[in-house]
Coordinates of N, CA and C in Angstrom, one line a residue:
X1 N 74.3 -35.9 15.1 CA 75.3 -36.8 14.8 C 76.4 -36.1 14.0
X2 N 76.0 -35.3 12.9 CA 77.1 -34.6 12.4 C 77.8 -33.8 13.3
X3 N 77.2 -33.1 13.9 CA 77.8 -32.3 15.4 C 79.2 -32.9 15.7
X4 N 78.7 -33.9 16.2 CA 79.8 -35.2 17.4 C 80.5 -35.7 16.3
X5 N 80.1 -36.1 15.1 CA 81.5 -36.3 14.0 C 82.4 -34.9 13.7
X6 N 81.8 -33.8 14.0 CA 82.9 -32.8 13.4 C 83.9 -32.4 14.7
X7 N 83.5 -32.9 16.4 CA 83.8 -32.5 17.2 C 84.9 -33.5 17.5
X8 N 84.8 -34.6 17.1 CA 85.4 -35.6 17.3 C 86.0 -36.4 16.1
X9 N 85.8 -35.6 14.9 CA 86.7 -35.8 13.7 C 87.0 -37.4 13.4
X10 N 85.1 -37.5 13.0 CA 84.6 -38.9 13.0 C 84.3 -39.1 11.4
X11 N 84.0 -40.5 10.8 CA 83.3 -40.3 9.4 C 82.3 -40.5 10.1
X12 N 81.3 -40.3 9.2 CA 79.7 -40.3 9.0 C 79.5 -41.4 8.1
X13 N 78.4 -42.3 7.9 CA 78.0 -42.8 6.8 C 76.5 -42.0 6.9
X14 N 75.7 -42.0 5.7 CA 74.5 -41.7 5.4 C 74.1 -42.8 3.6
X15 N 73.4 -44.1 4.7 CA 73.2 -45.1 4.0 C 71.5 -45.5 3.7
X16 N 71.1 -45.2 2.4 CA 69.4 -45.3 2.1 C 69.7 -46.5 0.6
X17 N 68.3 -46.3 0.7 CA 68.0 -47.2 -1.2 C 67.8 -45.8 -2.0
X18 N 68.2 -46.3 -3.1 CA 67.9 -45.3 -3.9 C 66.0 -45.4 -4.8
X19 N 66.2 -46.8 -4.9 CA 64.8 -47.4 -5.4 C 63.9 -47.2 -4.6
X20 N 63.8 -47.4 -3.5 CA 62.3 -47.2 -2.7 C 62.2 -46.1 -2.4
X21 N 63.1 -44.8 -2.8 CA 62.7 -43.4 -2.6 C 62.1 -42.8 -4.1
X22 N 62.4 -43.0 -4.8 CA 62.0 -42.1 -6.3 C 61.3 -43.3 -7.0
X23 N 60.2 -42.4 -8.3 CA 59.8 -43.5 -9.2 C 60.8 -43.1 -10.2
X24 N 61.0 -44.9 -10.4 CA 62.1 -44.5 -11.5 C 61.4 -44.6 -13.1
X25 N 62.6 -43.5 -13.5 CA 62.0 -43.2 -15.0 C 62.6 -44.0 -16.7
X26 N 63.7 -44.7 -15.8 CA 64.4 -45.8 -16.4 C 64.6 -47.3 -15.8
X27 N 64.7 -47.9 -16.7 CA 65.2 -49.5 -16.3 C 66.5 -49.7 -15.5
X28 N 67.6 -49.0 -16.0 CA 68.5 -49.3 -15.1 C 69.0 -47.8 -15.1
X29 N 69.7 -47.4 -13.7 CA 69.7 -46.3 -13.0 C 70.8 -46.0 -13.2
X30 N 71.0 -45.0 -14.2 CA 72.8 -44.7 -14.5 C 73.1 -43.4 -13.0
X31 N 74.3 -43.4 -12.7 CA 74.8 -42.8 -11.9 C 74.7 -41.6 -11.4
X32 N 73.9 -40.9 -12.6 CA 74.1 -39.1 -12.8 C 72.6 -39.0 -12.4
X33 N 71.7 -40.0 -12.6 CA 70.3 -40.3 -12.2 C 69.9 -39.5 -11.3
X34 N 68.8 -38.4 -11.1 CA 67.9 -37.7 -10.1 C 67.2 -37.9 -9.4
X35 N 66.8 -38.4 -10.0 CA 65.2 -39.6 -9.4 C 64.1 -38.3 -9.8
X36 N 62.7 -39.3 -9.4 CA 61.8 -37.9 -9.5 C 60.7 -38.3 -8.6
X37 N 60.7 -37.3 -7.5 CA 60.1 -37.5 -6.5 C 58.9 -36.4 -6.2
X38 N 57.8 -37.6 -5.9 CA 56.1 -37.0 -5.1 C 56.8 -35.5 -4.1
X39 N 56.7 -34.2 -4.0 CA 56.9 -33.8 -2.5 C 55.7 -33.7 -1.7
X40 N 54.8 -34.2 -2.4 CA 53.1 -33.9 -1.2 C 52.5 -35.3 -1.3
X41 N 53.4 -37.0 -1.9 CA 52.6 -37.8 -1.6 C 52.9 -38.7 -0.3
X42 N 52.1 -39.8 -0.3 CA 52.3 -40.2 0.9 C 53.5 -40.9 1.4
X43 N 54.8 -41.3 0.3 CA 55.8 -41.2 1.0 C 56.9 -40.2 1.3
X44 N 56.0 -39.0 1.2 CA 56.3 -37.9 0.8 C 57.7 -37.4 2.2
X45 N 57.4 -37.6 3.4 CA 58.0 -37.7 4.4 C 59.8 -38.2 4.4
X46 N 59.3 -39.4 4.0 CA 61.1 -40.5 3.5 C 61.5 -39.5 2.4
X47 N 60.6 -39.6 1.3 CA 61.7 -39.1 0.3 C 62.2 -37.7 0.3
X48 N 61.7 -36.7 1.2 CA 61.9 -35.3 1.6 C 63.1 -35.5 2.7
X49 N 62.9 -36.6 3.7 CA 64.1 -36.8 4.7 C 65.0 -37.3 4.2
X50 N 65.0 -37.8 3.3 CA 66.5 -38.4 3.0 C 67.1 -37.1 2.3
X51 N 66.3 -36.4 1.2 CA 67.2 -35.3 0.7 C 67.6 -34.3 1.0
X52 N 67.1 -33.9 2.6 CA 67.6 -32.9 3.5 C 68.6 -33.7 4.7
X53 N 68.8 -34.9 4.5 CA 69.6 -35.7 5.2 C 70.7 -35.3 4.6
X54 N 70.5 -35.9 3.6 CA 72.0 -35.9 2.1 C 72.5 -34.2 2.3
X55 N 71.2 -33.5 2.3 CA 72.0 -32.1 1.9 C 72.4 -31.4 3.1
X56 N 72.3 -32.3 4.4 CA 73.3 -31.9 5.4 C 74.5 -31.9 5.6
X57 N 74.5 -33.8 5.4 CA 75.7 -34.1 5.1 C 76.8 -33.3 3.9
X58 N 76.2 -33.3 3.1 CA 77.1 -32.5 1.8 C 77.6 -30.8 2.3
X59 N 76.8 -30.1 3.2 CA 76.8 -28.5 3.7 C 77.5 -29.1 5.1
X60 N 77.9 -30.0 6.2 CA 79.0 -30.1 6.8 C 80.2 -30.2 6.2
X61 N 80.2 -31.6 4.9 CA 81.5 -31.5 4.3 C 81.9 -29.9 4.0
X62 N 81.3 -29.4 3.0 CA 81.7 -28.2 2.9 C 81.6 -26.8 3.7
X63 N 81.4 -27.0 4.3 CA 82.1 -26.1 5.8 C 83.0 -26.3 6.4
X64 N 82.9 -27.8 7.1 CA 83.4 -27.8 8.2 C 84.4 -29.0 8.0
X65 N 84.5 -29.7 6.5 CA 85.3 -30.6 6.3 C 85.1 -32.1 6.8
X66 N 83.8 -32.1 7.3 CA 83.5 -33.6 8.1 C 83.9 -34.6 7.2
X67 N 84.5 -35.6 7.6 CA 84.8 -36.7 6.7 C 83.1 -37.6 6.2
X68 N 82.5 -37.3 5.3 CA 81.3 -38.0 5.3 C 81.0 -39.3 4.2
X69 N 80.0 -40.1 4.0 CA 79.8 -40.7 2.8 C 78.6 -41.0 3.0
X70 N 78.1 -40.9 1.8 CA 76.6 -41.2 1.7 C 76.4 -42.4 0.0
X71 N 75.8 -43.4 0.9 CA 75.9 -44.2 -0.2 C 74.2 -45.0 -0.5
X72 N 74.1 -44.8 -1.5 CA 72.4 -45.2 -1.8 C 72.5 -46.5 -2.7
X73 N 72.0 -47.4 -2.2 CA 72.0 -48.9 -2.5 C 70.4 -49.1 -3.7
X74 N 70.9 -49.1 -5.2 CA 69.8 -49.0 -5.8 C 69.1 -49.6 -6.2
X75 N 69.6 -51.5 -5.7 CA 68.7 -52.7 -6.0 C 68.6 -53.2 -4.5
X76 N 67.5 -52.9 -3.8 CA 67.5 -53.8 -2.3 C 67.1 -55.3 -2.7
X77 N 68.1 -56.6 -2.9 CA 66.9 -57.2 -2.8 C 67.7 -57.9 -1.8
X78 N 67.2 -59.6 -1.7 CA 67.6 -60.7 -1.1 C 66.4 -61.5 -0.5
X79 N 67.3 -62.4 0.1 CA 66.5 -63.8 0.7 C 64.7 -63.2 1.4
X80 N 64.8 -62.5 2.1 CA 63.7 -62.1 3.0 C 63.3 -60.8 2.3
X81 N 63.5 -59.7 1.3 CA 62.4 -59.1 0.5 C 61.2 -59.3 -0.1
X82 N 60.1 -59.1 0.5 CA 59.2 -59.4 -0.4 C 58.8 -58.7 -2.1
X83 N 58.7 -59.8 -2.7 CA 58.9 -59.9 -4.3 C 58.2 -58.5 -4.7
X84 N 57.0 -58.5 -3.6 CA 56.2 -57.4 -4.2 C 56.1 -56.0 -4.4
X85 N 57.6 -55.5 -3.8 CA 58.0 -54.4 -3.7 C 58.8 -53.6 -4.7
X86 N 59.2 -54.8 -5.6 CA 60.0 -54.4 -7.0 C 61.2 -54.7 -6.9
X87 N 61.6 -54.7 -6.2 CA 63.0 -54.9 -5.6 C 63.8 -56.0 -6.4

């Protein structure tokens, strides 16, 4: 996908939660926030793909200028979330 947006001088979105990837180590998630993530547990997979997602996106922008955004949504909740996820 990045490919065909640089070829075609597309934006990109790259849209995740920030919450269901890291345990967080605060109550509320200031901006500069790292998270701190399992690399060998069992969501080990998501939260390793998203940061080699992200760090694609960020090594197109700086190469190749792609127009990108990547935006991490750090409260998922709503009508149909189940409560029990923290959210």
């Amino acid at each position: 996908m990045l490919g065909l947006a640089k070829r075609v001088r597309a934006r990109i979105l790259q849209a995740s939660t920030s919450r269901s990837t890291a345990i967080r180590r605060c109550t509320r998630q200031p901006e500069d926030y790292w998270g701190h993530v399992n690399p060998i547990g069992i969501r080990s997979c998501y939260d390793e793909g998203k940061r080699v997602a992200e760090t694609l996106m960020m090594d197109y922008f700086r190469q190749h200028k792609v127009d990108i955004r990547i935006a991490a949504f750090s409260t998922p909740t709503g009508r149909t979330w189940p409560s029990t996820t923290g959210g």
